[in-house]
């Protein structure tokens, strides 16, 4: 057996290691796939950005090439137009003065013209006019030694029988600066033969600024350069710290060739391209961000799946450990879920309960109709009570047990109701404990009643004191009337004797009622309650109150709302309560320092919101009041501050009021004295 157990453990360990290896391999493979995907996306984005940058650079280079070609054409057209102007002047055969005037006007209109000369075939200057816009370029002395480029240009013009351009050369100025100039030699033809030459000197700097400055010079730098890159004339400025777009164009003129160079003001993109590449870059960043979010979302999804699995496992363990039965039903009343506690409660397996509808197998046969009607009410959408309701179920073995049911709507994640969820509590043990508690309570009450038998005599003596005192007073008065001493008075009237005997009979009957009420109170039996008007209660106790007030020299004042409803009470006990409170109030004013001895009996509607439909009885005295030490034990049985008192009056009064559902309380009366009040329910409230 030990060998088999060891072999089983070894096989389990091998399977666990194999499972871990597969999981690790799957995790590594998934990580490698993510890395490969990220690398591919990054390579694709870098390629797109590079291609977009190259495309935009080529587009701008093409644009610059076109501008350079157009600029070269504009310069050539300008030169051709100037040749035509000079040829027109030659054809006019103007006099020297008119020729000078025309040439001066042309020099004023063309900033790139520096000097116009007339020469004969030997190269001797016959006439010359310099531009009025600039200082004189040459002097007679400086033109003695002819520049070889000028001579070659004129020879070439004579040979071509048309205009010829010289190579550019530098002419220094007196201010230490100089100009790069170029000359065009135009032969003068008379009768088919060359009679002389017209020589026009251009400023290359002014050619660039005057003919290309407004069109191309605002956004580019334009220059004439040598083949080795030496700049002859420049128009426009560009930042030197940036790499620029450059385009070159050959300007082929008769006799010479110039190279026009145009540098774009936009630098070559080094890191980020401009418009289209910037959009591609932004989209690339967005794609990378989406990829990052997808990776993060995938991780969150995996974590959520793990958390969900843990939550499901936790919920399953929690449901299995519950002692409360759970049952879920759909909107058609079919059972869709039960937990183990419910199955154990009713004694059925889950397979025999799932999918079942009314009647349920755990319903008592004689209550099927009632339960079906109750289920129909639930399925109709009526909400069950929040405090639950009781029912009776039958186990599979036939035993019955009470249950407490709580039901609530079953809401899905979309906020829609998909059924009902019910919770069941087996309260059979609770009912057994309640029965035991009830039996124990009855035994305790019986013991308490036996214990209060000893108090019965004290209560009777306390409560019978007043009616017996009244009987004694009325009997003494009657005897005094009957004896009729010789004091000169008339014989007593029969009406007075009749009233006295009626009062004696009433107080004797009252004494009997007090005995019965106290007896019922001690036995905790329900008193015989009747509907009594508040005025009747006042009228019943007023004769006894007046007797006590006459002895203590107290004035009685009553205040009562005539619209009060009748109260439902034990009249005898309530009268005793009011009589005791009135007697205590009058005795509280039996002190030499109390000069105002007025006792107020007030009856009104209860003012508190919790006592609507109740009547409030109040007794107000103007005595010395109640100290804090006495107030703490005021309603304690056998606690008294009177030498002849027993300490049972206020305790009995509070018990009687509470048996009627009211409450007895007291507070200080302003400016002096104490206010006792108690409430009784009206007949309408009951």
XYZ file of C-alpha atoms in Angstrom:
686
model
C 0.000 0.000 0.000
C 2.848 2.408 0.846
C 4.466 1.722 -2.524
C 1.189 2.394 -4.335
C 0.744 5.679 -2.440
C 4.304 6.734 -3.242
C 3.798 5.873 -6.923
C 0.534 7.858 -6.993
C 2.219 10.912 -5.470
C 5.084 10.636 -7.961
C 2.666 10.491 -10.899
C 0.802 13.502 -9.539
C 4.063 15.428 -9.247
C 5.011 14.556 -12.834
C 1.616 15.714 -14.128
C 1.929 18.977 -12.191
C 5.406 19.642 -13.613
C 4.139 18.875 -17.116
C 1.237 21.268 -16.640
C 3.581 24.004 -15.383
C 5.889 23.488 -18.363
C 2.992 23.748 -20.822
C 1.746 26.885 -19.094
C 5.217 28.448 -19.109
C 5.715 27.503 -22.779
C 2.363 29.010 -23.694
C 3.165 32.181 -21.736
C 6.634 32.504 -23.340
C 5.197 31.909 -26.803
C 2.499 34.497 -26.252
C 5.072 37.008 -25.003
C 7.256 36.341 -28.055
C 4.290 36.913 -30.356
C 3.573 40.243 -28.691
C 7.248 41.277 -29.028
C 7.264 40.318 -32.714
C 4.040 42.237 -33.312
C 5.416 45.329 -31.605
C 8.656 45.175 -33.625
C 6.780 44.762 -36.909
C 4.497 47.693 -36.108
C 7.453 49.896 -35.131
C 9.364 48.952 -38.311
C 6.300 49.668 -40.424
C 5.765 53.042 -38.795
C 9.431 54.059 -39.154
C 9.356 53.073 -42.826
C 6.172 55.037 -43.409
C 7.605 58.117 -41.722
C 10.863 57.869 -43.736
C 9.005 57.360 -47.028
C 6.679 60.249 -46.246
C 9.667 62.474 -45.503
C 11.410 61.445 -48.714
C 8.230 62.023 -50.694
C 7.736 65.500 -49.285
C 11.411 66.361 -49.841
C 11.190 65.226 -53.461
C 8.007 67.247 -53.944
C 9.669 70.374 -52.631
C 12.830 69.726 -54.673
C 10.728 69.361 -57.816
C 8.983 72.609 -57.012
C 12.335 74.353 -56.507
C 13.649 72.943 -59.801
C 10.617 74.290 -61.624
C 11.051 77.703 -60.009
C 14.737 77.790 -61.000
C 13.924 76.895 -64.626
C 11.199 79.534 -64.731
C 13.593 82.121 -63.260
C 16.221 81.341 -65.930
C 13.577 81.754 -68.630
C 12.491 85.098 -67.130
C 16.110 86.362 -67.165
C 16.672 85.255 -70.758
C 13.410 86.857 -71.865
C 14.431 90.071 -70.163
C 17.794 90.076 -71.916
C 16.100 89.460 -75.281
C 13.656 92.289 -74.628
C 16.551 94.661 -73.869
C 18.253 93.666 -77.138
C 15.078 94.509 -79.034
C 14.924 97.923 -77.352
C 18.506 98.720 -78.356
C 17.913 97.513 -81.910
C 14.904 99.832 -82.173
C 17.066 102.741 -81.112
C 19.684 101.815 -83.728
C 17.060 101.730 -86.434
C 15.772 105.204 -85.555
C 19.123 106.860 -86.455
C 18.672 109.489 -83.756
C 20.913 112.411 -83.288
C 23.426 112.386 -80.492
C 21.288 114.477 -78.157
C 18.132 112.475 -78.805
C 20.067 109.250 -78.441
C 21.477 110.341 -75.088
C 18.021 111.393 -73.931
C 16.501 108.029 -74.895
C 19.345 106.118 -73.280
C 19.089 108.179 -70.065
C 15.399 107.420 -69.913
C 16.031 103.672 -70.350
C 18.770 103.726 -67.714
C 16.312 105.319 -65.281
C 13.712 102.649 -65.967
C 16.040 99.629 -65.740
C 17.985 99.342 -62.517
C 20.121 96.495 -63.858
C 21.521 98.744 -66.680
C 24.765 100.430 -65.611
C 26.138 101.966 -68.837
C 25.368 102.169 -72.569
C 28.117 103.004 -75.050
C 28.434 103.596 -78.767
C 31.607 102.268 -80.397
C 33.062 102.166 -83.842
C 34.551 99.143 -85.520
C 37.923 99.775 -83.911
C 36.388 99.726 -80.420
C 36.732 103.443 -79.818
C 33.971 104.858 -77.598
C 32.010 107.425 -79.542
C 29.386 108.207 -76.910
C 28.507 106.818 -73.441
C 25.749 107.361 -70.903
C 25.947 106.005 -67.284
C 22.976 105.151 -65.048
C 21.756 108.074 -62.941
C 20.747 105.613 -60.215
C 24.300 104.585 -59.365
C 27.743 106.132 -59.321
C 29.649 106.069 -62.585
C 31.055 102.630 -63.161
C 33.948 103.602 -65.444
C 36.041 106.652 -66.058
C 37.740 107.544 -69.302
C 41.034 106.479 -67.820
C 39.734 103.133 -66.648
C 38.357 102.364 -70.133
C 41.649 103.058 -71.977
C 42.885 99.551 -71.459
C 39.989 97.610 -72.907
C 38.901 94.569 -71.046
C 39.606 91.497 -73.098
C 36.112 90.098 -72.405
C 34.523 93.188 -73.951
C 36.648 92.983 -77.075
C 35.914 89.309 -77.509
C 32.196 89.909 -77.090
C 32.195 92.575 -79.838
C 34.241 90.404 -82.184
C 31.809 87.559 -81.563
C 28.843 89.875 -82.189
C 30.315 91.005 -85.510
C 30.944 87.418 -86.495
C 27.470 86.300 -85.466
C 25.890 89.455 -86.841
C 23.847 89.548 -83.648
C 24.148 90.202 -79.943
C 26.934 88.516 -78.003
C 27.530 88.437 -74.235
C 30.829 88.641 -72.456
C 31.908 86.660 -69.479
C 31.258 88.345 -66.151
C 34.047 90.237 -64.520
C 34.538 92.196 -61.331
C 34.737 95.981 -61.360
C 36.177 97.501 -58.161
C 34.735 100.739 -56.770
C 36.307 103.637 -54.966
C 34.580 102.760 -51.658
C 36.429 99.452 -51.440
C 33.503 97.476 -52.835
C 32.826 96.344 -56.336
C 30.318 94.956 -58.779
C 30.129 91.811 -60.847
C 29.119 92.953 -64.313
C 28.445 91.430 -67.704
C 28.211 93.159 -71.054
C 26.277 92.538 -74.200
C 27.594 93.829 -77.500
C 25.068 94.567 -80.247
C 26.320 95.318 -83.801
C 24.910 98.343 -85.695
C 24.043 97.337 -89.264
C 23.936 99.907 -92.029
C 23.160 98.750 -95.539
C 24.058 95.188 -94.627
C 27.415 96.020 -93.116
C 28.535 96.456 -89.524
C 29.104 100.134 -88.849
C 29.713 99.994 -85.098
C 28.574 98.510 -81.821
C 26.194 99.309 -78.980
C 27.585 98.070 -75.676
C 25.246 97.533 -72.665
C 26.715 96.780 -69.214
C 24.574 94.746 -66.760
C 24.892 94.506 -62.971
C 24.364 90.843 -62.124
C 23.252 91.784 -58.603
C 20.573 94.106 -59.963
C 19.513 91.529 -62.560
C 18.637 89.172 -59.685
C 16.902 91.756 -57.502
C 15.060 93.621 -60.262
C 13.918 90.705 -62.389
C 13.501 87.874 -59.817
C 13.309 89.557 -56.420
C 9.556 90.077 -56.225
C 8.667 86.686 -57.683
C 11.221 84.276 -56.256
C 13.391 86.239 -53.872
C 10.835 86.410 -51.058
C 10.933 82.690 -50.324
C 14.298 81.682 -51.869
C 17.885 82.833 -52.128
C 18.937 83.451 -55.767
C 22.519 83.699 -56.986
C 24.760 83.495 -60.039
C 27.591 81.057 -59.376
C 30.707 79.760 -61.035
C 30.934 76.061 -61.918
C 33.107 75.594 -58.817
C 30.391 77.087 -56.621
C 31.805 80.597 -56.245
C 28.987 83.077 -55.943
C 29.085 86.069 -58.290
C 25.910 87.806 -57.133
C 23.365 86.961 -54.431
C 19.840 88.146 -53.618
C 18.066 87.113 -50.401
C 19.254 85.710 -47.068
C 18.904 82.207 -45.627
C 19.877 80.742 -42.243
C 23.296 79.159 -42.554
C 22.790 76.633 -39.785
C 20.223 74.637 -41.744
C 20.577 72.297 -44.653
C 18.762 73.782 -47.621
C 17.159 72.591 -50.790
C 19.246 73.688 -53.785
C 18.482 73.801 -57.528
C 20.768 74.931 -60.398
C 19.938 75.950 -63.930
C 22.294 76.861 -66.816
C 21.515 80.151 -68.523
C 22.866 79.698 -72.062
C 23.497 83.090 -73.697
C 25.220 83.831 -77.020
C 28.914 83.967 -76.209
C 28.736 82.852 -72.541
C 26.904 80.652 -70.066
C 25.721 81.620 -66.561
C 24.692 79.228 -63.816
C 21.619 80.272 -61.813
C 21.315 78.771 -58.321
C 18.233 78.895 -56.120
C 18.306 77.840 -52.449
C 15.001 77.062 -50.769
C 14.194 78.704 -47.476
C 12.735 75.460 -46.115
C 15.328 73.295 -44.389
C 15.722 69.619 -45.172
C 13.782 67.654 -42.519
C 16.241 66.009 -40.123
C 14.026 64.144 -37.664
C 10.380 64.839 -38.388
C 8.929 65.760 -41.798
C 6.463 68.515 -42.320
C 2.845 68.244 -43.463
C 2.127 64.791 -44.869
C 4.912 63.060 -42.933
C 3.722 64.813 -39.786
C 0.252 63.370 -40.342
C 1.744 59.945 -40.924
C 3.812 60.378 -37.763
C 0.748 61.390 -35.783
C -1.156 58.392 -37.134
C 1.819 56.224 -36.277
C 1.820 57.491 -32.725
C -1.922 56.891 -32.592
C -1.434 53.346 -33.877
C 1.297 52.728 -31.325
C -0.965 54.135 -28.628
C -3.782 51.842 -29.755
C -1.365 48.924 -29.713
C -0.268 49.851 -26.193
C -3.890 50.155 -25.133
C -4.646 46.777 -26.686
C -1.765 45.227 -24.792
C -2.937 46.909 -21.611
C -6.523 45.866 -22.293
C -5.406 42.300 -22.900
C -3.566 42.297 -19.602
C -6.566 43.819 -17.853
C -8.832 41.259 -19.507
C -6.636 38.408 -18.332
C -6.540 39.915 -14.866
C -10.323 40.367 -14.939
C -10.750 36.746 -15.971
C -8.561 35.658 -13.078
C -10.448 37.942 -10.700
C -13.759 36.633 -12.033
C -12.622 33.053 -11.534
C -11.514 33.910 -7.995
C -14.796 35.714 -7.350
C -16.796 32.763 -8.655
C -14.804 30.384 -6.505
C -15.251 32.674 -3.505
C -18.985 33.004 -4.145
C -19.330 29.238 -4.552
C -17.514 28.645 -1.282
C -19.633 31.297 0.425
C -22.897 29.852 -0.936
C -21.872 26.365 0.117
C -21.187 27.611 3.651
C -24.495 29.468 4.010
C -27.257 28.101 6.238
C -29.764 30.297 4.383
C -31.474 28.637 1.454
C -31.277 30.458 -1.892
C -33.513 29.888 -4.883
C -33.704 31.756 -8.195
C -36.669 31.648 -10.582
C -37.131 33.108 -14.049
C -40.076 35.220 -15.129
C -42.084 32.063 -15.952
C -41.638 30.691 -12.437
C -39.119 27.936 -13.307
C -36.322 27.265 -10.831
C -32.942 28.236 -12.302
C -30.689 27.957 -9.245
C -30.653 26.425 -5.756
C -27.807 26.379 -3.267
C -26.780 23.387 -1.122
C -28.448 24.866 1.985
C -31.836 24.913 0.246
C -31.401 21.355 -1.002
C -30.473 20.212 2.495
C -33.451 22.120 3.880
C -36.076 20.444 1.665
C -34.225 17.117 1.252
C -34.180 17.139 -2.597
C -31.210 16.963 -4.960
C -30.497 19.960 -7.224
C -31.190 17.907 -10.361
C -34.737 17.186 -9.174
C -35.459 20.881 -8.548
C -33.861 22.749 -11.468
C -36.358 23.533 -14.211
C -39.355 22.757 -11.995
C -42.364 25.055 -11.937
C -45.530 25.144 -9.842
C -46.576 23.008 -8.077
C -43.253 22.511 -6.308
C -42.460 19.107 -4.784
C -41.865 20.663 -1.353
C -45.302 22.324 -1.138
C -47.928 20.808 1.196
C -50.666 19.193 -0.939
C -53.510 21.051 0.795
C -51.804 24.461 0.246
C -50.937 24.093 -3.448
C -53.753 26.384 -4.569
C -52.830 29.116 -2.087
C -49.129 28.939 -3.018
C -49.900 29.008 -6.741
C -52.033 32.106 -6.279
C -49.254 33.777 -4.293
C -46.684 32.894 -6.966
C -48.966 34.312 -9.676
C -49.102 37.591 -7.756
C -45.276 37.664 -7.575
C -44.849 36.872 -11.264
C -47.317 39.629 -12.117
C -44.775 42.110 -10.831
C -46.127 42.929 -7.379
C -43.224 43.471 -4.994
C -43.174 41.195 -1.924
C -42.991 42.711 1.565
C -39.501 43.742 2.622
C -39.926 42.132 6.050
C -40.638 38.724 4.531
C -43.497 36.304 5.057
C -43.899 32.888 6.669
C -44.815 29.659 4.942
C -44.722 25.905 5.482
C -42.658 23.435 3.426
C -42.581 19.643 3.329
C -39.321 17.704 3.251
C -38.849 14.688 1.049
C -39.386 12.395 4.081
C -42.781 14.039 4.744
C -41.893 16.199 7.763
C -43.152 19.756 7.766
C -41.301 22.824 8.951
C -41.962 26.583 8.948
C -39.810 28.911 6.820
C -39.396 32.671 6.574
C -39.176 33.818 2.934
C -37.588 37.010 1.588
C -37.988 37.753 -2.130
C -36.458 40.429 -4.324
C -36.311 41.077 -8.101
C -33.353 39.500 -9.916
C -31.721 42.258 -12.028
C -29.063 41.595 -14.679
C -26.164 43.859 -15.689
C -28.396 45.725 -18.166
C -30.794 46.733 -15.405
C -33.537 44.398 -16.630
C -35.440 42.004 -14.402
C -34.841 38.378 -15.330
C -36.611 36.709 -12.443
C -36.875 36.524 -8.671
C -34.343 35.651 -5.981
C -35.675 34.110 -2.753
C -33.960 33.517 0.582
C -35.333 30.904 3.016
C -34.756 30.633 6.752
C -35.750 27.476 8.622
C -37.477 28.926 11.698
C -38.572 25.636 13.283
C -35.864 25.965 15.944
C -36.812 29.603 16.455
C -40.445 28.613 16.968
C -39.419 25.973 19.507
C -37.337 28.512 21.408
C -40.189 31.044 21.281
C -42.563 28.441 22.716
C -40.143 27.681 25.526
C -39.695 31.407 26.143
C -43.473 31.909 26.238
C -43.915 29.125 28.738
C -41.133 30.516 30.888
C -42.658 33.989 30.653
C -46.035 32.692 31.802
C -44.387 30.986 34.765
C -42.504 34.174 35.590
C -45.705 36.190 35.369
C -47.480 33.771 37.651
C -44.607 34.066 40.135
C -44.730 37.849 39.870
C -48.483 37.843 40.510
C -47.909 35.731 43.604
C -45.255 38.194 44.726
C -47.683 41.107 44.290
C -50.372 39.497 46.408
C -48.585 40.934 49.427
C -48.881 44.381 47.881
C -52.602 44.033 47.380
C -53.492 44.887 50.976
C -51.276 47.988 50.860
C -52.827 49.099 47.602
C -56.330 48.540 48.891
C -55.659 50.472 52.073
C -54.104 53.270 50.012
C -56.911 53.478 47.452
C -59.810 52.890 49.861
C -58.675 55.672 52.153
C -60.344 58.377 50.065
C -63.815 56.844 49.485
C -63.940 55.670 53.113
C -62.952 59.140 54.295
C -65.708 60.586 52.143
C -68.228 58.067 53.535
C -67.174 58.987 57.071
C -67.512 62.688 56.333
C -70.970 62.347 54.814
C -72.133 60.038 57.652
C -70.851 62.493 60.301
C -72.641 65.335 58.583
C -75.849 63.326 58.408
C -75.658 62.485 62.132
C -75.087 66.121 62.953
C -78.181 67.036 61.008
C -80.238 64.325 62.732
C -79.115 65.186 66.263
C -80.217 68.800 65.772
C -78.714 70.384 68.832
C -80.548 73.291 70.566
C -78.887 76.054 68.674
C -82.007 77.628 67.261
C -81.715 76.122 63.788
C -84.572 74.493 61.880
C -85.047 70.768 61.407
C -82.910 69.190 58.750
C -84.468 68.941 55.337
C -85.134 65.525 53.849
C -83.437 66.635 50.631
C -80.175 67.271 52.475
C -80.331 63.884 54.146
C -81.182 62.253 50.843
C -78.191 63.909 49.158
C -75.891 62.838 51.996
C -77.064 59.239 51.842
C -76.693 59.250 48.038
C -73.111 60.463 48.433
C -72.520 57.715 51.017
C -73.914 55.144 48.574
C -71.806 56.478 45.711
C -68.589 56.383 47.731
C -69.392 52.894 49.014
C -69.933 51.744 45.416
C -66.724 53.515 44.505
C -64.881 51.631 47.232
C -66.159 48.371 45.809
C -65.032 49.329 42.317
C -61.617 50.266 43.673
C -61.319 46.856 45.279
C -62.267 45.113 42.013
C -59.938 47.312 39.905
C -56.996 46.795 42.215
C -57.721 43.090 42.255
C -57.749 42.973 38.465
C -54.602 45.078 38.327
C -52.718 42.702 40.592
C -53.893 39.703 38.567
C -52.981 41.521 35.307
C -56.406 40.970 33.833
C -57.848 43.211 31.131
C -59.861 46.013 32.722
C -63.399 46.723 31.632
C -62.995 49.834 29.484
C -65.786 52.158 28.497
C -66.247 55.307 26.470
C -66.206 58.243 28.878
C -66.343 61.959 28.261
C -63.493 63.905 29.878
C -66.059 66.161 31.586
C -67.560 63.126 33.326
C -64.178 62.219 34.807
C -63.760 65.755 36.153
C -67.289 65.767 37.600
C -66.712 62.421 39.319
C -63.557 63.455 41.177
C -64.500 67.085 41.826
C -66.482 66.466 45.088
C -63.527 64.631 46.665
C -61.091 67.238 45.358
C -63.272 70.031 46.788
C -63.296 68.358 50.218
C -59.492 68.163 50.251
C -59.205 71.704 48.869
C -61.513 73.072 51.589
C -59.307 71.588 54.281
C -56.049 72.911 52.762
C -57.525 76.260 51.644
C -56.738 75.648 47.965
C -58.631 77.207 45.051
C -59.541 74.753 42.259
C -59.449 75.984 38.652
C -60.467 73.882 35.642
C -59.631 74.453 31.978
C -61.093 72.139 29.338
C -61.535 72.219 25.588
C -65.256 71.579 24.910
C -64.493 69.964 21.520
C -62.635 66.969 22.958
C -63.604 63.461 21.891
C -64.543 60.809 24.482
C -61.793 58.560 25.794
C -61.786 54.779 26.128
C -60.561 53.810 29.595
C -61.181 52.077 32.915
C -63.094 54.925 34.458
C -62.512 54.015 38.110
C -58.736 53.674 37.761
C -58.408 56.876 35.695
C -60.431 58.773 38.290
C -58.089 57.446 40.975
C -55.074 58.624 38.944
C -56.492 62.125 38.529
C -57.549 62.201 42.215
C -54.094 61.113 43.408
C -52.337 63.726 41.271
C -54.721 66.449 42.484
C -54.266 65.445 46.146
C -50.449 65.399 45.727
C -50.569 68.853 44.117
C -52.678 70.323 46.962
C -50.415 68.743 49.592
C -47.373 70.218 47.789
C -48.837 73.719 48.374
C -49.486 73.036 52.109
C -46.446 75.051 53.185
C -46.187 78.437 54.930
C -44.124 79.902 52.092
C -46.814 79.139 49.479
C -49.080 82.191 49.369
C -50.789 81.459 46.048
C -52.623 78.158 46.467
C -54.289 77.489 43.143
C -54.610 74.015 41.616
C -55.374 73.905 37.901
C -56.968 70.892 36.211
C -56.493 71.199 32.457
C -57.806 68.868 29.740
C -56.891 69.425 26.062
C -55.892 67.655 22.888
C -52.360 66.192 22.965
C -49.946 68.507 21.113
C -47.198 66.032 20.060
C -47.257 64.563 16.520
C -47.020 61.047 17.940
C -50.168 61.579 20.072
C -52.664 62.766 17.485
C -56.121 61.534 18.548
C -55.170 61.491 22.254
C -56.386 63.582 25.198
C -53.957 65.119 27.682
C -54.885 65.561 31.393
C -52.704 68.033 33.324
C -52.503 68.940 37.019
C -50.622 72.176 37.795
C -49.724 73.300 41.314
C -47.844 76.312 42.654
C -45.903 74.444 45.328
C -42.211 74.193 46.112
C -41.440 71.910 43.154
C -39.467 68.656 42.963
C -35.718 68.488 43.549
C -33.378 66.516 41.267
C -32.719 63.874 43.957
C -36.431 63.239 44.464
C -37.143 63.275 40.692
C -34.843 60.292 40.114
C -36.890 58.017 42.457
C -40.290 59.665 42.117
C -42.002 56.641 40.496
C -40.147 54.007 42.530
C -42.570 51.874 44.630
C -42.500 52.603 48.397
C -40.441 55.775 47.883
C -42.137 58.750 49.593
C -41.294 62.131 51.095
C -44.423 62.213 53.315
C -44.433 61.059 56.912
C -47.773 59.260 56.521
C -47.267 58.205 52.851
C -46.661 54.660 51.553
C -44.905 55.540 48.255
C -47.353 53.639 46.029
C -49.531 56.424 44.576
C -47.399 57.665 41.669
C -46.158 54.138 40.883
C -49.761 52.954 40.629
C -50.728 56.011 38.550
C -47.961 55.406 36.019
C -48.844 51.697 35.755
C -52.518 52.494 35.139
C -51.705 55.088 32.454
C -49.260 52.766 30.683
C -51.868 49.968 30.690
C -54.077 52.348 28.716
C -51.275 52.947 26.183
C -50.456 56.456 27.405
C -47.579 57.909 29.375
C -47.250 59.886 32.608
C -44.609 62.594 32.941
C -43.855 65.724 34.921
C -41.912 68.960 34.527
C -41.285 72.172 36.405
C -44.093 74.735 36.257
C -43.244 78.389 35.690
C -42.814 80.436 37.803
C -43.094 77.815 40.560
C -44.608 74.440 41.227
C -44.882 71.238 39.192
C -46.927 70.075 36.201
C -48.041 66.418 35.962
C -49.689 65.258 32.744
C -50.830 61.947 31.284
C -52.471 60.950 27.999
C -55.388 58.663 27.181
C -56.517 57.446 23.767
C -59.782 58.648 22.317
C -62.448 56.211 21.226
C -61.750 57.164 17.585
C -58.024 56.343 18.000
C -58.835 52.880 19.318
